[in-house]
Every structure is written in structure tokens, then in C-alpha cells.
Amino acid sequence: MPKNFLMFASESMSASNPVEMPIETPPSDRESLRILIIGSRRGVTGTIQTLHRLRFAEVREWSPLLPAPNSGEVMSILTRYVMPE
């Protein structure tokens, strides 16, 4: 279950710089937009679940919990492809 996955994601996950993680090339008529949540494990997972209940994004669309720059914090990234204005 995605909820359990988020609640028990390993605290030892590492990434050299998660904000610079490669993302898929967007379709030619769209641009990529990344939405980032940073905070406590409970805060990040709770926000992801709230956004899911609001039909903003499926839980599985968010990245696994990643270490954040500040000690004791984690982050998760959602990538969306939008039409440029």
C-alpha cells in the first residue's frame, strides 16, 4: 500500500542532491514543474495523504522520502507536466 510505503520508507535513503535529480524529458508542448514538500516524516506523509484526498495527486506519484538538507527532515518531490502560459 502506498500509505505504508511512505510511513516506513528507509531513513537511510541517500541522494547526492535530490533537487537536481534527473527527470523525464517533458513532451515538447509542456514544461516540467516540480512540487517539493520538506518537513518532518509525519508532516510530509500527512500532506501527501491530504493532497491525495483532495484529488491533487496520487500517493504513488510522489518520490520516496528523501533526506532533506536540515537534520531530522525529509522531502518528497512530485513532477507534473504543464502547458506553458
Backbone atoms as SQL, in Angstrom:
CREATE TABLE atoms (id INTEGER PRIMARY KEY, chain TEXT, resi INTEGER, resn TEXT, atom TEXT, x REAL, y REAL, z REAL);
INSERT INTO atoms VALUES
  (1, 'A', 1, 'MET', 'N', 0.829, -1.179, 0.000),
  (2, 'A', 1, 'MET', 'CA', 0.000, 0.000, 0.000),
  (3, 'A', 1, 'MET', 'C', 0.878, 1.249, 0.000),
  (4, 'A', 2, 'PRO', 'N', 0.562, 2.252, -0.810),
  (5, 'A', 2, 'PRO', 'CA', 1.381, 3.455, -0.845),
  (6, 'A', 2, 'PRO', 'C', 1.497, 4.135, 0.513),
  (7, 'A', 3, 'LYS', 'N', 0.434, 4.175, 1.300),
  (8, 'A', 3, 'LYS', 'CA', 0.489, 4.838, 2.605),
  (9, 'A', 3, 'LYS', 'C', 1.540, 4.170, 3.485),
  (10, 'A', 4, 'ASN', 'N', 1.534, 2.847, 3.532),
  (11, 'A', 4, 'ASN', 'CA', 2.520, 2.136, 4.335),
  (12, 'A', 4, 'ASN', 'C', 3.925, 2.364, 3.808),
  (13, 'A', 5, 'PHE', 'N', 4.072, 2.406, 2.489),
  (14, 'A', 5, 'PHE', 'CA', 5.384, 2.641, 1.900),
  (15, 'A', 5, 'PHE', 'C', 5.953, 3.965, 2.415),
  (16, 'A', 6, 'LEU', 'N', 5.132, 4.997, 2.415),
  (17, 'A', 6, 'LEU', 'CA', 5.612, 6.297, 2.869),
  (18, 'A', 6, 'LEU', 'C', 5.916, 6.295, 4.352),
  (19, 'A', 7, 'MET', 'N', 5.101, 5.626, 5.130),
  (20, 'A', 7, 'MET', 'CA', 5.300, 5.641, 6.572),
  (21, 'A', 7, 'MET', 'C', 6.564, 4.889, 6.985),
  (22, 'A', 8, 'PHE', 'N', 6.964, 3.900, 6.196),
  (23, 'A', 8, 'PHE', 'CA', 8.100, 3.079, 6.585),
  (24, 'A', 8, 'PHE', 'C', 9.286, 3.207, 5.638),
  (25, 'A', 9, 'ALA', 'N', 9.314, 4.257, 4.822),
  (26, 'A', 9, 'ALA', 'CA', 10.448, 4.448, 3.914),
  (27, 'A', 9, 'ALA', 'C', 11.723, 4.556, 4.746),
  (28, 'A', 10, 'SER', 'N', 12.777, 3.994, 4.225),
  (29, 'A', 10, 'SER', 'CA', 14.033, 3.941, 4.967),
  (30, 'A', 10, 'SER', 'C', 14.592, 5.332, 5.242),
  (31, 'A', 11, 'GLU', 'N', 15.015, 5.543, 6.479),
  (32, 'A', 11, 'GLU', 'CA', 15.627, 6.821, 6.835),
  (33, 'A', 11, 'GLU', 'C', 17.037, 6.912, 6.277),
  (34, 'A', 12, 'SER', 'N', 17.585, 5.787, 5.835),
  (35, 'A', 12, 'SER', 'CA', 18.958, 5.806, 5.352),
  (36, 'A', 12, 'SER', 'C', 19.046, 6.065, 3.858),
  (37, 'A', 13, 'MET', 'N', 17.936, 6.388, 3.210),
  (38, 'A', 13, 'MET', 'CA', 17.977, 6.666, 1.784),
  (39, 'A', 13, 'MET', 'C', 18.892, 7.858, 1.565),
  (40, 'A', 14, 'SER', 'N', 19.640, 7.821, 0.490),
  (41, 'A', 14, 'SER', 'CA', 20.524, 8.947, 0.238),
  (42, 'A', 14, 'SER', 'C', 20.462, 9.342, -1.223),
  (43, 'A', 15, 'ALA', 'N', 20.725, 10.593, -1.464),
  (44, 'A', 15, 'ALA', 'CA', 20.819, 11.133, -2.811),
  (45, 'A', 15, 'ALA', 'C', 21.795, 12.289, -2.715),
  (46, 'A', 16, 'SER', 'N', 22.671, 12.411, -3.698),
  (47, 'A', 16, 'SER', 'CA', 23.671, 13.460, -3.609),
  (48, 'A', 16, 'SER', 'C', 23.031, 14.835, -3.574),
  (49, 'A', 17, 'ASN', 'N', 22.068, 15.081, -4.426),
  (50, 'A', 17, 'ASN', 'CA', 21.316, 16.332, -4.406),
  (51, 'A', 17, 'ASN', 'C', 19.962, 16.053, -5.030),
  (52, 'A', 18, 'PRO', 'N', 18.973, 15.668, -4.242),
  (53, 'A', 18, 'PRO', 'CA', 17.683, 15.258, -4.777),
  (54, 'A', 18, 'PRO', 'C', 16.991, 16.310, -5.624),
  (55, 'A', 19, 'VAL', 'N', 17.226, 17.591, -5.358),
  (56, 'A', 19, 'VAL', 'CA', 16.570, 18.628, -6.142),
  (57, 'A', 19, 'VAL', 'C', 17.099, 18.631, -7.569),
  (58, 'A', 20, 'GLU', 'N', 18.308, 18.128, -7.771),
  (59, 'A', 20, 'GLU', 'CA', 18.879, 18.061, -9.107),
  (60, 'A', 20, 'GLU', 'C', 18.706, 16.683, -9.734),
  (61, 'A', 21, 'MET', 'N', 17.850, 15.855, -9.157),
  (62, 'A', 21, 'MET', 'CA', 17.618, 14.529, -9.708),
  (63, 'A', 21, 'MET', 'C', 17.109, 14.660, -11.137),
  (64, 'A', 22, 'PRO', 'N', 17.570, 13.802, -12.049),
  (65, 'A', 22, 'PRO', 'CA', 17.085, 13.893, -13.425),
  (66, 'A', 22, 'PRO', 'C', 15.602, 13.570, -13.487),
  (67, 'A', 23, 'ILE', 'N', 14.916, 14.261, -14.364),
  (68, 'A', 23, 'ILE', 'CA', 13.507, 13.982, -14.580),
  (69, 'A', 23, 'ILE', 'C', 13.312, 13.680, -16.052),
  (70, 'A', 24, 'GLU', 'N', 12.220, 13.030, -16.349),
  (71, 'A', 24, 'GLU', 'CA', 11.938, 12.692, -17.733),
  (72, 'A', 24, 'GLU', 'C', 11.832, 13.957, -18.568),
  (73, 'A', 25, 'THR', 'N', 12.180, 13.832, -19.845),
  (74, 'A', 25, 'THR', 'CA', 12.010, 14.953, -20.755),
  (75, 'A', 25, 'THR', 'C', 10.526, 15.159, -20.984),
  (76, 'A', 26, 'PRO', 'N', 10.039, 16.372, -20.739),
  (77, 'A', 26, 'PRO', 'CA', 8.603, 16.602, -20.920),
  (78, 'A', 26, 'PRO', 'C', 8.239, 16.595, -22.398),
  (79, 'A', 27, 'PRO', 'N', 6.983, 16.329, -22.712),
  (80, 'A', 27, 'PRO', 'CA', 6.543, 16.440, -24.105),
  (81, 'A', 27, 'PRO', 'C', 6.876, 17.839, -24.618),
  (82, 'A', 28, 'SER', 'N', 7.081, 17.978, -25.913),
  (83, 'A', 28, 'SER', 'CA', 7.552, 19.244, -26.480),
  (84, 'A', 28, 'SER', 'C', 6.635, 20.430, -26.195),
  (85, 'A', 29, 'ASP', 'N', 5.354, 20.174, -25.976),
  (86, 'A', 29, 'ASP', 'CA', 4.424, 21.279, -25.739),
  (87, 'A', 29, 'ASP', 'C', 4.205, 21.558, -24.251),
  (88, 'A', 30, 'ARG', 'N', 5.003, 20.935, -23.386),
  (89, 'A', 30, 'ARG', 'CA', 4.810, 21.102, -21.942),
  (90, 'A', 30, 'ARG', 'C', 6.129, 21.391, -21.251),
  (91, 'A', 31, 'GLU', 'N', 6.024, 21.946, -20.067),
  (92, 'A', 31, 'GLU', 'CA', 7.210, 22.143, -19.236),
  (93, 'A', 31, 'GLU', 'C', 7.041, 21.360, -17.944),
  (94, 'A', 32, 'SER', 'N', 8.164, 20.958, -17.370),
  (95, 'A', 32, 'SER', 'CA', 8.079, 20.208, -16.116),
  (96, 'A', 32, 'SER', 'C', 8.010, 21.184, -14.948),
  (97, 'A', 33, 'LEU', 'N', 7.230, 20.803, -13.967),
  (98, 'A', 33, 'LEU', 'CA', 7.046, 21.585, -12.749),
  (99, 'A', 33, 'LEU', 'C', 7.222, 20.618, -11.592),
  (100, 'A', 34, 'ARG', 'N', 8.126, 20.937, -10.664),
  (101, 'A', 34, 'ARG', 'CA', 8.339, 20.067, -9.513),
  (102, 'A', 34, 'ARG', 'C', 7.792, 20.722, -8.257),
  (103, 'A', 35, 'ILE', 'N', 7.042, 19.954, -7.516),
  (104, 'A', 35, 'ILE', 'CA', 6.441, 20.408, -6.270),
  (105, 'A', 35, 'ILE', 'C', 7.164, 19.675, -5.152),
  (106, 'A', 36, 'LEU', 'N', 7.676, 20.410, -4.201),
  (107, 'A', 36, 'LEU', 'CA', 8.538, 19.858, -3.160),
  (108, 'A', 36, 'LEU', 'C', 7.913, 20.086, -1.788),
  (109, 'A', 37, 'ILE', 'N', 7.867, 19.031, -0.996),
  (110, 'A', 37, 'ILE', 'CA', 7.402, 19.131, 0.390),
  (111, 'A', 37, 'ILE', 'C', 8.584, 18.763, 1.281),
  (112, 'A', 38, 'ILE', 'N', 8.909, 19.631, 2.223),
  (113, 'A', 38, 'ILE', 'CA', 10.009, 19.387, 3.163),
  (114, 'A', 38, 'ILE', 'C', 9.474, 19.555, 4.576),
  (115, 'A', 39, 'GLY', 'N', 9.823, 18.619, 5.442),
  (116, 'A', 39, 'GLY', 'CA', 9.418, 18.721, 6.840),
  (117, 'A', 39, 'GLY', 'C', 9.665, 17.425, 7.571),
  (118, 'A', 40, 'SER', 'N', 8.981, 17.249, 8.681),
  (119, 'A', 40, 'SER', 'CA', 9.108, 16.001, 9.438),
  (120, 'A', 40, 'SER', 'C', 8.489, 14.863, 8.625),
  (121, 'A', 41, 'ARG', 'N', 8.847, 13.631, 8.954),
  (122, 'A', 41, 'ARG', 'CA', 8.255, 12.475, 8.260),
  (123, 'A', 41, 'ARG', 'C', 6.736, 12.532, 8.348),
  (124, 'A', 42, 'ARG', 'N', 6.236, 12.792, 9.536),
  (125, 'A', 42, 'ARG', 'CA', 4.784, 12.841, 9.743),
  (126, 'A', 42, 'ARG', 'C', 4.163, 13.978, 8.926),
  (127, 'A', 43, 'GLY', 'N', 4.798, 15.138, 8.927),
  (128, 'A', 43, 'GLY', 'CA', 4.270, 16.281, 8.185),
  (129, 'A', 43, 'GLY', 'C', 4.240, 16.047, 6.685),
  (130, 'A', 44, 'VAL', 'N', 5.321, 15.483, 6.153),
  (131, 'A', 44, 'VAL', 'CA', 5.396, 15.232, 4.708),
  (132, 'A', 44, 'VAL', 'C', 4.387, 14.164, 4.302),
  (133, 'A', 45, 'THR', 'N', 4.359, 13.040, 5.012),
  (134, 'A', 45, 'THR', 'CA', 3.420, 11.977, 4.636),
  (135, 'A', 45, 'THR', 'C', 1.979, 12.425, 4.835),
  (136, 'A', 46, 'GLY', 'N', 1.718, 13.192, 5.874),
  (137, 'A', 46, 'GLY', 'CA', 0.366, 13.698, 6.095),
  (138, 'A', 46, 'GLY', 'C', -0.078, 14.638, 4.987),
  (139, 'A', 47, 'THR', 'N', 0.828, 15.494, 4.531),
  (140, 'A', 47, 'THR', 'CA', 0.499, 16.416, 3.447),
  (141, 'A', 47, 'THR', 'C', 0.259, 15.665, 2.146),
  (142, 'A', 48, 'ILE', 'N', 1.078, 14.655, 1.863),
  (143, 'A', 48, 'ILE', 'CA', 0.874, 13.843, 0.656),
  (144, 'A', 48, 'ILE', 'C', -0.495, 13.171, 0.715),
  (145, 'A', 49, 'GLN', 'N', -0.852, 12.636, 1.865),
  (146, 'A', 49, 'GLN', 'CA', -2.155, 11.971, 2.003),
  (147, 'A', 49, 'GLN', 'C', -3.306, 12.966, 1.890),
  (148, 'A', 50, 'THR', 'N', -3.136, 14.167, 2.443),
  (149, 'A', 50, 'THR', 'CA', -4.171, 15.199, 2.315),
  (150, 'A', 50, 'THR', 'C', -4.343, 15.608, 0.856),
  (151, 'A', 51, 'LEU', 'N', -3.236, 15.805, 0.152),
  (152, 'A', 51, 'LEU', 'CA', -3.323, 16.168, -1.264),
  (153, 'A', 51, 'LEU', 'C', -3.970, 15.050, -2.079),
  (154, 'A', 52, 'HIS', 'N', -3.755, 13.815, -1.678),
  (155, 'A', 52, 'HIS', 'CA', -4.421, 12.691, -2.341),
  (156, 'A', 52, 'HIS', 'C', -5.930, 12.756, -2.104),
  (157, 'A', 53, 'ARG', 'N', -6.333, 12.986, -0.862),
  (158, 'A', 53, 'ARG', 'CA', -7.771, 13.084, -0.558),
  (159, 'A', 53, 'ARG', 'C', -8.432, 14.238, -1.310),
  (160, 'A', 54, 'LEU', 'N', -7.666, 15.299, -1.569),
  (161, 'A', 54, 'LEU', 'CA', -8.181, 16.444, -2.326),
  (162, 'A', 54, 'LEU', 'C', -8.104, 16.217, -3.840),
  (163, 'A', 55, 'ARG', 'N', -7.648, 15.023, -4.227),
  (164, 'A', 55, 'ARG', 'CA', -7.504, 14.628, -5.634),
  (165, 'A', 55, 'ARG', 'C', -6.471, 15.464, -6.394),
  (166, 'A', 56, 'PHE', 'N', -5.494, 15.955, -5.674),
  (167, 'A', 56, 'PHE', 'CA', -4.415, 16.716, -6.302),
  (168, 'A', 56, 'PHE', 'C', -3.404, 15.779, -6.956),
  (169, 'A', 57, 'ALA', 'N', -3.055, 14.688, -6.270),
  (170, 'A', 57, 'ALA', 'CA', -2.070, 13.741, -6.794),
  (171, 'A', 57, 'ALA', 'C', -2.226, 12.406, -6.091),
  (172, 'A', 58, 'GLU', 'N', -1.953, 11.346, -6.818),
  (173, 'A', 58, 'GLU', 'CA', -1.933, 10.009, -6.231),
  (174, 'A', 58, 'GLU', 'C', -0.696, 9.889, -5.340),
  (175, 'A', 59, 'VAL', 'N', -0.798, 9.141, -4.277),
  (176, 'A', 59, 'VAL', 'CA', 0.337, 8.946, -3.364),
  (177, 'A', 59, 'VAL', 'C', 1.528, 8.375, -4.126),
  (178, 'A', 60, 'ARG', 'N', 1.287, 7.444, -5.030),
  (179, 'A', 60, 'ARG', 'CA', 2.378, 6.787, -5.758),
  (180, 'A', 60, 'ARG', 'C', 3.124, 7.721, -6.709),
  (181, 'A', 61, 'GLU', 'N', 2.567, 8.891, -7.014),
  (182, 'A', 61, 'GLU', 'CA', 3.221, 9.835, -7.921),
  (183, 'A', 61, 'GLU', 'C', 4.362, 10.600, -7.244),
  (184, 'A', 62, 'TRP', 'N', 4.382, 10.627, -5.925),
  (185, 'A', 62, 'TRP', 'CA', 5.431, 11.327, -5.187),
  (186, 'A', 62, 'TRP', 'C', 6.683, 10.461, -5.118),
  (187, 'A', 63, 'SER', 'N', 7.832, 11.093, -5.036),
  (188, 'A', 63, 'SER', 'CA', 9.074, 10.338, -4.873),
  (189, 'A', 63, 'SER', 'C', 9.080, 9.684, -3.495),
  (190, 'A', 64, 'PRO', 'N', 9.919, 8.666, -3.326),
  (191, 'A', 64, 'PRO', 'CA', 10.108, 8.124, -1.972),
  (192, 'A', 64, 'PRO', 'C', 10.639, 9.250, -1.079),
  (193, 'A', 65, 'LEU', 'N', 10.487, 9.089, 0.215),
  (194, 'A', 65, 'LEU', 'CA', 11.025, 10.094, 1.130),
  (195, 'A', 65, 'LEU', 'C', 12.540, 10.144, 0.981),
  (196, 'A', 66, 'LEU', 'N', 13.053, 11.360, 0.863),
  (197, 'A', 66, 'LEU', 'CA', 14.479, 11.591, 0.672),
  (198, 'A', 66, 'LEU', 'C', 14.995, 12.429, 1.832),
  (199, 'A', 67, 'PRO', 'N', 16.279, 12.305, 2.158),
  (200, 'A', 67, 'PRO', 'CA', 16.821, 13.153, 3.216),
  (201, 'A', 67, 'PRO', 'C', 16.786, 14.619, 2.765),
  (202, 'A', 68, 'ALA', 'N', 16.428, 15.507, 3.665),
  (203, 'A', 68, 'ALA', 'CA', 16.396, 16.943, 3.372),
  (204, 'A', 68, 'ALA', 'C', 17.677, 17.588, 3.887),
  (205, 'A', 69, 'PRO', 'N', 17.950, 18.812, 3.453),
  (206, 'A', 69, 'PRO', 'CA', 19.183, 19.476, 3.899),
  (207, 'A', 69, 'PRO', 'C', 19.285, 19.637, 5.416),
  (208, 'A', 70, 'ASN', 'N', 18.169, 19.888, 6.086),
  (209, 'A', 70, 'ASN', 'CA', 18.200, 20.055, 7.546),
  (210, 'A', 70, 'ASN', 'C', 18.070, 18.707, 8.244),
  (211, 'A', 71, 'SER', 'N', 18.854, 18.506, 9.268),
  (212, 'A', 71, 'SER', 'CA', 18.824, 17.260, 10.030),
  (213, 'A', 71, 'SER', 'C', 17.424, 16.993, 10.578),
  (214, 'A', 72, 'GLY', 'N', 16.994, 15.754, 10.485),
  (215, 'A', 72, 'GLY', 'CA', 15.694, 15.364, 11.018),
  (216, 'A', 72, 'GLY', 'C', 14.531, 15.632, 10.082),
  (217, 'A', 73, 'GLU', 'N', 14.810, 16.172, 8.902),
  (218, 'A', 73, 'GLU', 'CA', 13.743, 16.440, 7.943),
  (219, 'A', 73, 'GLU', 'C', 13.879, 15.536, 6.728),
  (220, 'A', 74, 'VAL', 'N', 12.759, 15.305, 6.075),
  (221, 'A', 74, 'VAL', 'CA', 12.726, 14.549, 4.829),
  (222, 'A', 74, 'VAL', 'C', 12.000, 15.397, 3.797),
  (223, 'A', 75, 'MET', 'N', 12.067, 14.949, 2.544),
  (224, 'A', 75, 'MET', 'CA', 11.343, 15.646, 1.490),
  (225, 'A', 75, 'MET', 'C', 10.834, 14.647, 0.467),
  (226, 'A', 76, 'SER', 'N', 9.857, 15.083, -0.295),
  (227, 'A', 76, 'SER', 'CA', 9.307, 14.284, -1.377),
  (228, 'A', 76, 'SER', 'C', 8.992, 15.233, -2.524),
  (229, 'A', 77, 'ILE', 'N', 9.168, 14.742, -3.747),
  (230, 'A', 77, 'ILE', 'CA', 9.019, 15.574, -4.937),
  (231, 'A', 77, 'ILE', 'C', 7.953, 14.975, -5.845),
  (232, 'A', 78, 'LEU', 'N', 7.102, 15.840, -6.368),
  (233, 'A', 78, 'LEU', 'CA', 6.098, 15.459, -7.360),
  (234, 'A', 78, 'LEU', 'C', 6.422, 16.222, -8.632),
  (235, 'A', 79, 'THR', 'N', 6.494, 15.530, -9.757),
  (236, 'A', 79, 'THR', 'CA', 6.735, 16.190, -11.038),
  (237, 'A', 79, 'THR', 'C', 5.454, 16.174, -11.846),
  (238, 'A', 80, 'ARG', 'N', 5.073, 17.337, -12.324),
  (239, 'A', 80, 'ARG', 'CA', 3.907, 17.491, -13.192),
  (240, 'A', 80, 'ARG', 'C', 4.370, 18.140, -14.484),
  (241, 'A', 81, 'TYR', 'N', 3.652, 17.883, -15.560),
  (242, 'A', 81, 'TYR', 'CA', 3.937, 18.499, -16.847),
  (243, 'A', 81, 'TYR', 'C', 2.776, 19.412, -17.193),
  (244, 'A', 82, 'VAL', 'N', 3.073, 20.697, -17.366),
  (245, 'A', 82, 'VAL', 'CA', 2.028, 21.695, -17.572),
  (246, 'A', 82, 'VAL', 'C', 2.241, 22.424, -18.889),
  (247, 'A', 83, 'MET', 'N', 1.156, 22.997, -19.386),
  (248, 'A', 83, 'MET', 'CA', 1.229, 23.813, -20.595),
  (249, 'A', 83, 'MET', 'C', 1.792, 25.177, -20.201),
  (250, 'A', 84, 'PRO', 'N', 2.828, 25.651, -20.914),
  (251, 'A', 84, 'PRO', 'CA', 3.340, 26.987, -20.597),
  (252, 'A', 84, 'PRO', 'C', 2.291, 28.045, -20.935),
  (253, 'A', 85, 'GLU', 'N', 2.296, 29.101, -20.171),
  (254, 'A', 85, 'GLU', 'CA', 1.318, 30.180, -20.397),
  (255, 'A', 85, 'GLU', 'C', 1.856, 31.185, -21.368);
